[in-house]
Amino acid sequence: KPHIRRFLKVDSFHRNAIISIQRIQETDIEQIPQLNELKFHSGYITFHHVGFGYDEQKTIINDLSFDAKKGAVTRLVGRSGSGKTTVFRLISKLQKPQKGVIYIDGQDISMVSGIMKYISIISDEIPLLGKNVFEVVSESKNEVNRRRTIHTLNKLNHVFNLPHSVYLERKIENNGANLSLIERKILNIARGIVSEKPILLIDEPFAGLDENMTYNLGDFFNTMKANKTIIIISSRACESIDYDKTVDLEANFSKKTETSSELKLLLQTQ
């Protein structure tokens, strides 16, 4: 059941956090390197021969290389367990690659801090925390965020043909138990958009949607891509999105190969 899966995922994050804290406590503070802040430019993400496994016996990602850039939508595909969600965890530094390097704007993310200032993750699995819609969607209650939230909700209500269904003062009960699947999706997407972070990592946004809703939501993402780097995990294609590339995690290669000249130029400027 969805609520059981959600509980297990939250519990997994909790256990991982405890393990991370234990590792920090066991580490001599002098051994922890002082990292410089990420110098953000455009959000150009590069996976360079990245390998990762949760244990030594099973490699999930093997020699993965691809680029994702501002103004484009990159799609990740692959069967369950092929490493799609792991890619998001690696970009967010929740996991560290055992091989290869991940760059943002030519900077090795293992050597910089503050990258989550620029990354927003949109997923139906993230809890809806707050007493009402505004608290769930917005990190701040100032007037600018209020207007931004209203504008975003109006757009999404139109995308899903649910006029006035989701509004700021609507009460949220028990992690959104009083909301429909579509209303929950509206809040999860709105939360990622309202944050105005330039990198969007979107997990299965079209799950549970009919063809018309899928097409409209794809159009909505298209309107945002000019100023953002967007990576979408999607088991189903969306005809309204002009994907820059599709990365097959099972084959570990990109169907459209980017030249490395842009990355080389970024590295030369560091």
Short mmCIF file of C-alpha atoms in Angstrom, two decimals:
data_model
loop_
_atom_site.label_atom_id
_atom_site.label_comp_id
_atom_site.label_asym_id
_atom_site.label_seq_id
_atom_site.Cartn_x
_atom_site.Cartn_y
_atom_site.Cartn_z
CA LYS A 1 0.00 0.00 0.00
CA PRO A 2 1.22 3.56 -0.75
CA HIS A 3 1.16 4.73 2.88
CA ILE A 4 3.18 1.68 3.96
CA ARG A 5 5.78 2.29 1.24
CA ARG A 6 5.96 5.95 2.29
CA PHE A 7 6.49 4.97 5.93
CA LEU A 8 9.23 2.50 5.00
CA LYS A 9 11.00 5.11 2.85
CA VAL A 10 10.86 7.71 5.65
CA ASP A 11 12.09 5.07 8.11
CA SER A 12 14.95 4.23 5.74
CA PHE A 13 16.00 7.88 5.57
CA HIS A 14 15.83 8.02 9.39
CA ARG A 15 18.07 4.96 9.77
CA ASN A 16 20.55 6.31 7.21
CA ALA A 17 20.67 9.60 9.11
CA ILE A 18 21.45 7.79 12.38
CA ILE A 19 24.27 5.84 10.69
CA SER A 20 25.67 9.08 9.25
CA ILE A 21 25.61 10.75 12.68
CA GLN A 22 27.38 7.76 14.20
CA ARG A 23 30.09 7.94 11.55
CA ILE A 24 30.56 11.66 12.21
CA GLN A 25 30.84 11.00 15.96
CA GLU A 26 33.50 8.36 15.29
CA THR A 27 35.54 10.70 13.07
CA ASP A 28 38.28 12.91 14.44
CA ILE A 29 37.14 16.49 13.77
CA GLU A 30 40.61 17.30 12.41
CA GLN A 31 40.09 14.70 9.67
CA ILE A 32 37.01 16.47 8.28
CA PRO A 33 38.10 18.72 5.38
CA GLN A 34 36.88 22.30 5.23
CA LEU A 35 34.92 22.58 2.00
CA ASN A 36 34.48 25.71 -0.06
CA GLU A 37 30.99 26.80 -1.09
CA LEU A 38 29.85 25.76 -4.54
CA LYS A 39 30.34 28.59 -7.04
CA PHE A 40 27.06 28.27 -8.90
CA HIS A 41 26.85 29.42 -12.51
CA SER A 42 24.20 27.66 -14.58
CA GLY A 43 23.64 24.23 -13.00
CA TYR A 44 25.58 22.13 -15.52
CA ILE A 45 25.66 18.60 -14.08
CA THR A 46 28.16 16.00 -15.28
CA PHE A 47 28.49 12.34 -14.29
CA HIS A 48 32.01 11.23 -15.29
CA HIS A 49 32.46 7.43 -15.21
CA VAL A 50 30.52 7.13 -11.94
CA GLY A 51 30.20 3.81 -10.13
CA PHE A 52 28.23 3.03 -6.98
CA GLY A 53 26.91 0.09 -4.95
CA TYR A 54 25.29 -0.12 -1.54
CA ASP A 55 27.56 -3.07 -0.75
CA GLU A 56 30.69 -4.61 -2.25
CA GLN A 57 28.79 -7.56 -3.70
CA LYS A 58 26.31 -5.60 -5.80
CA THR A 59 27.13 -2.68 -8.09
CA ILE A 60 24.04 -0.63 -8.92
CA ILE A 61 25.63 2.03 -11.13
CA ASN A 62 28.59 1.08 -13.29
CA ASP A 63 30.67 3.56 -15.33
CA LEU A 64 27.82 6.04 -15.82
CA SER A 65 28.55 9.20 -17.81
CA PHE A 66 26.05 11.85 -18.90
CA ASP A 67 25.46 15.60 -18.84
CA ALA A 68 22.39 17.62 -17.84
CA LYS A 69 22.31 21.34 -18.56
CA LYS A 70 20.25 24.46 -18.05
CA GLY A 71 17.47 24.89 -20.60
CA ALA A 72 17.08 21.15 -21.17
CA VAL A 73 15.16 18.20 -19.76
CA THR A 74 17.04 14.95 -19.17
CA ARG A 75 15.04 11.75 -18.71
CA LEU A 76 16.26 8.77 -16.65
CA VAL A 77 14.80 5.35 -17.48
CA GLY A 78 15.42 1.79 -16.32
CA ARG A 79 13.74 -1.04 -14.48
CA SER A 80 13.18 -0.89 -10.73
CA GLY A 81 16.52 -1.20 -8.94
CA SER A 82 18.61 0.04 -11.88
CA GLY A 83 19.76 3.11 -9.93
CA LYS A 84 17.46 5.95 -11.03
CA THR A 85 16.71 7.16 -7.50
CA THR A 86 20.35 6.54 -6.56
CA VAL A 87 21.36 9.12 -9.21
CA PHE A 88 19.30 11.71 -7.32
CA ARG A 89 20.88 10.66 -4.02
CA LEU A 90 24.35 11.00 -5.53
CA ILE A 91 23.64 14.47 -6.93
CA SER A 92 22.28 15.53 -3.53
CA LYS A 93 25.34 14.06 -1.74
CA LEU A 94 23.19 11.67 0.29
CA GLN A 95 25.49 9.01 -1.15
CA LYS A 96 29.07 9.23 -2.37
CA PRO A 97 30.23 7.55 -5.59
CA GLN A 98 32.85 4.83 -5.16
CA LYS A 99 34.23 5.53 -8.62
CA GLY A 100 34.27 8.53 -10.92
CA VAL A 101 33.32 12.14 -10.27
CA ILE A 102 30.12 14.20 -10.29
CA TYR A 103 30.50 17.84 -11.24
CA ILE A 104 28.22 20.85 -10.94
CA ASP A 105 29.47 23.73 -13.06
CA GLY A 106 32.85 22.02 -13.34
CA GLN A 107 33.29 21.58 -9.59
CA ASP A 108 33.65 18.15 -7.98
CA ILE A 109 30.67 18.06 -5.61
CA SER A 110 32.62 15.99 -3.08
CA MET A 111 34.92 19.00 -2.67
CA VAL A 112 32.25 21.70 -2.17
CA SER A 113 29.43 22.47 0.24
CA GLY A 114 26.06 24.17 -0.01
CA ILE A 115 24.78 22.39 -3.12
CA MET A 116 21.27 21.86 -1.69
CA LYS A 117 20.75 25.61 -1.83
CA TYR A 118 20.36 25.07 -5.57
CA ILE A 119 18.55 21.71 -5.75
CA SER A 120 14.87 20.95 -5.28
CA ILE A 121 13.58 17.36 -5.27
CA ILE A 122 9.97 16.74 -6.35
CA SER A 123 8.63 13.36 -5.29
CA ASP A 124 5.29 11.94 -4.18
CA GLU A 125 7.20 10.11 -1.43
CA ILE A 126 8.25 13.27 0.41
CA PRO A 127 5.92 13.94 3.39
CA LEU A 128 3.53 16.91 3.29
CA LEU A 129 4.45 18.70 6.52
CA GLY A 130 2.25 21.60 7.58
CA LYS A 131 -1.19 22.49 8.91
CA ASN A 132 -2.40 24.01 5.66
CA VAL A 133 -1.45 24.24 1.98
CA PHE A 134 0.64 27.40 2.40
CA GLU A 135 2.76 25.84 5.18
CA VAL A 136 3.32 22.70 3.09
CA VAL A 137 4.33 24.52 -0.08
CA SER A 138 6.27 27.54 1.16
CA GLU A 139 9.33 27.65 3.43
CA SER A 140 8.57 31.29 4.26
CA LYS A 141 5.31 33.09 5.03
CA ASN A 142 6.34 36.47 3.62
CA GLU A 143 4.14 38.27 1.09
CA VAL A 144 6.40 37.56 -1.88
CA ASN A 145 6.22 33.82 -1.25
CA ARG A 146 2.48 34.07 -0.68
CA ARG A 147 1.95 35.61 -4.13
CA ARG A 148 4.35 33.12 -5.71
CA THR A 149 2.50 30.22 -4.09
CA ILE A 150 -0.89 31.46 -5.27
CA HIS A 151 0.41 31.91 -8.81
CA THR A 152 1.96 28.41 -8.89
CA LEU A 153 -1.14 26.72 -7.43
CA ASN A 154 -3.39 28.47 -9.95
CA LYS A 155 -1.22 27.20 -12.80
CA LEU A 156 -1.19 23.64 -11.47
CA ASN A 157 -4.93 23.63 -10.76
CA HIS A 158 -5.35 24.56 -14.43
CA VAL A 159 -2.93 21.83 -15.56
CA PHE A 160 -4.97 19.19 -13.71
CA ASN A 161 -8.36 20.82 -14.46
CA LEU A 162 -9.13 21.24 -10.76
CA PRO A 163 -10.16 24.91 -10.42
CA HIS A 164 -9.97 26.16 -6.81
CA SER A 165 -9.34 22.63 -5.52
CA VAL A 166 -6.06 23.48 -3.79
CA TYR A 167 -5.87 26.88 -2.08
CA LEU A 168 -3.64 28.40 0.61
CA GLU A 169 -5.90 28.01 3.64
CA ARG A 170 -7.03 24.46 2.93
CA LYS A 171 -6.30 22.25 5.94
CA ILE A 172 -3.85 19.37 5.65
CA GLU A 173 -4.57 16.32 7.80
CA ASN A 174 -2.18 13.51 8.66
CA ASN A 175 0.37 14.03 5.89
CA GLY A 176 -2.32 14.83 3.32
CA ALA A 177 -4.64 11.92 4.12
CA ASN A 178 -7.60 14.18 3.25
CA LEU A 179 -6.25 14.88 -0.25
CA SER A 180 -6.68 13.00 -3.51
CA LEU A 181 -3.67 11.61 -5.39
CA ILE A 182 -3.82 14.55 -7.82
CA GLU A 183 -4.08 17.14 -5.03
CA ARG A 184 -1.04 15.60 -3.30
CA LYS A 185 0.85 15.76 -6.59
CA ILE A 186 -0.06 19.43 -7.00
CA LEU A 187 1.39 20.23 -3.57
CA ASN A 188 4.58 18.24 -4.15
CA ILE A 189 5.21 19.94 -7.49
CA ALA A 190 4.29 23.39 -6.17
CA ARG A 191 6.70 23.00 -3.23
CA GLY A 192 9.56 22.35 -5.65
CA ILE A 193 8.62 25.25 -7.94
CA VAL A 194 7.99 27.87 -5.25
CA SER A 195 11.48 27.30 -3.81
CA GLU A 196 12.83 28.78 -7.09
CA LYS A 197 15.92 26.58 -6.97
CA PRO A 198 17.64 26.29 -10.37
CA ILE A 199 18.07 22.48 -10.40
CA LEU A 200 14.94 20.29 -10.34
CA LEU A 201 15.15 16.54 -9.70
CA ILE A 202 11.68 15.14 -10.41
CA ASP A 203 10.72 11.57 -9.50
CA GLU A 204 7.93 9.91 -11.55
CA PRO A 205 5.73 13.01 -11.99
CA PHE A 206 3.36 11.27 -14.44
CA ALA A 207 2.54 8.27 -12.24
CA GLY A 208 -1.21 7.91 -11.79
CA LEU A 209 -2.08 10.52 -14.43
CA ASP A 210 -4.18 10.05 -17.55
CA GLU A 211 -2.86 11.01 -21.00
CA ASN A 212 -4.35 14.51 -20.96
CA MET A 213 -2.93 15.36 -17.53
CA THR A 214 0.45 13.92 -18.52
CA TYR A 215 0.53 16.07 -21.65
CA ASN A 216 -0.47 19.23 -19.75
CA LEU A 217 2.08 18.63 -16.98
CA GLY A 218 4.78 18.09 -19.59
CA ASP A 219 3.85 21.45 -21.13
CA PHE A 220 4.12 23.02 -17.68
CA PHE A 221 7.66 21.66 -17.22
CA ASN A 222 8.56 22.97 -20.68
CA THR A 223 7.66 26.50 -19.60
CA MET A 224 10.20 26.29 -16.76
CA LYS A 225 13.18 24.69 -18.47
CA ALA A 226 14.68 27.88 -19.93
CA ASN A 227 16.03 28.88 -16.51
CA LYS A 228 16.48 25.48 -14.90
CA THR A 229 18.36 22.20 -15.15
CA ILE A 230 15.68 19.49 -15.05
CA ILE A 231 16.23 15.75 -14.59
CA ILE A 232 13.12 13.56 -14.62
CA ILE A 233 12.79 9.92 -13.61
CA SER A 234 9.93 8.71 -15.76
CA SER A 235 8.88 5.16 -16.59
CA ARG A 236 6.39 6.54 -19.10
CA ALA A 237 7.19 8.97 -21.90
CA CYS A 238 5.54 12.38 -22.14
CA GLU A 239 4.94 13.48 -25.73
CA SER A 240 4.77 17.18 -24.86
CA ILE A 241 8.32 17.28 -23.46
CA ASP A 242 11.20 17.76 -25.87
CA TYR A 243 13.76 15.70 -23.98
CA ASP A 244 17.36 16.73 -24.57
CA LYS A 245 18.44 13.16 -23.91
CA THR A 246 17.29 9.89 -22.39
CA VAL A 247 19.73 8.13 -20.08
CA ASP A 248 19.16 4.37 -19.85
CA LEU A 249 20.41 3.25 -16.44
CA GLU A 250 20.30 -0.41 -17.44
CA ALA A 251 22.50 0.15 -20.47
CA ASN A 252 24.53 2.86 -18.68
CA PHE A 253 24.80 5.04 -21.72
CA SER A 254 23.07 8.15 -23.04
CA LYS A 255 21.12 7.83 -26.28
CA LYS A 256 22.34 11.30 -27.21
CA THR A 257 25.98 11.85 -26.32
CA GLU A 258 27.10 15.32 -25.30
CA THR A 259 30.55 16.53 -26.24
CA SER A 260 32.85 17.14 -23.29
CA SER A 261 34.04 20.54 -24.56
CA GLU A 262 31.64 22.44 -22.31
CA LEU A 263 32.86 20.57 -19.22
CA LYS A 264 36.50 21.09 -20.22
CA LEU A 265 35.86 24.82 -20.51
CA LEU A 266 34.27 24.89 -17.04
CA LEU A 267 37.20 23.01 -15.53
CA GLN A 268 39.69 25.40 -17.09
CA THR A 269 37.97 28.37 -15.43
CA GLN A 270 38.13 26.91 -11.91
#
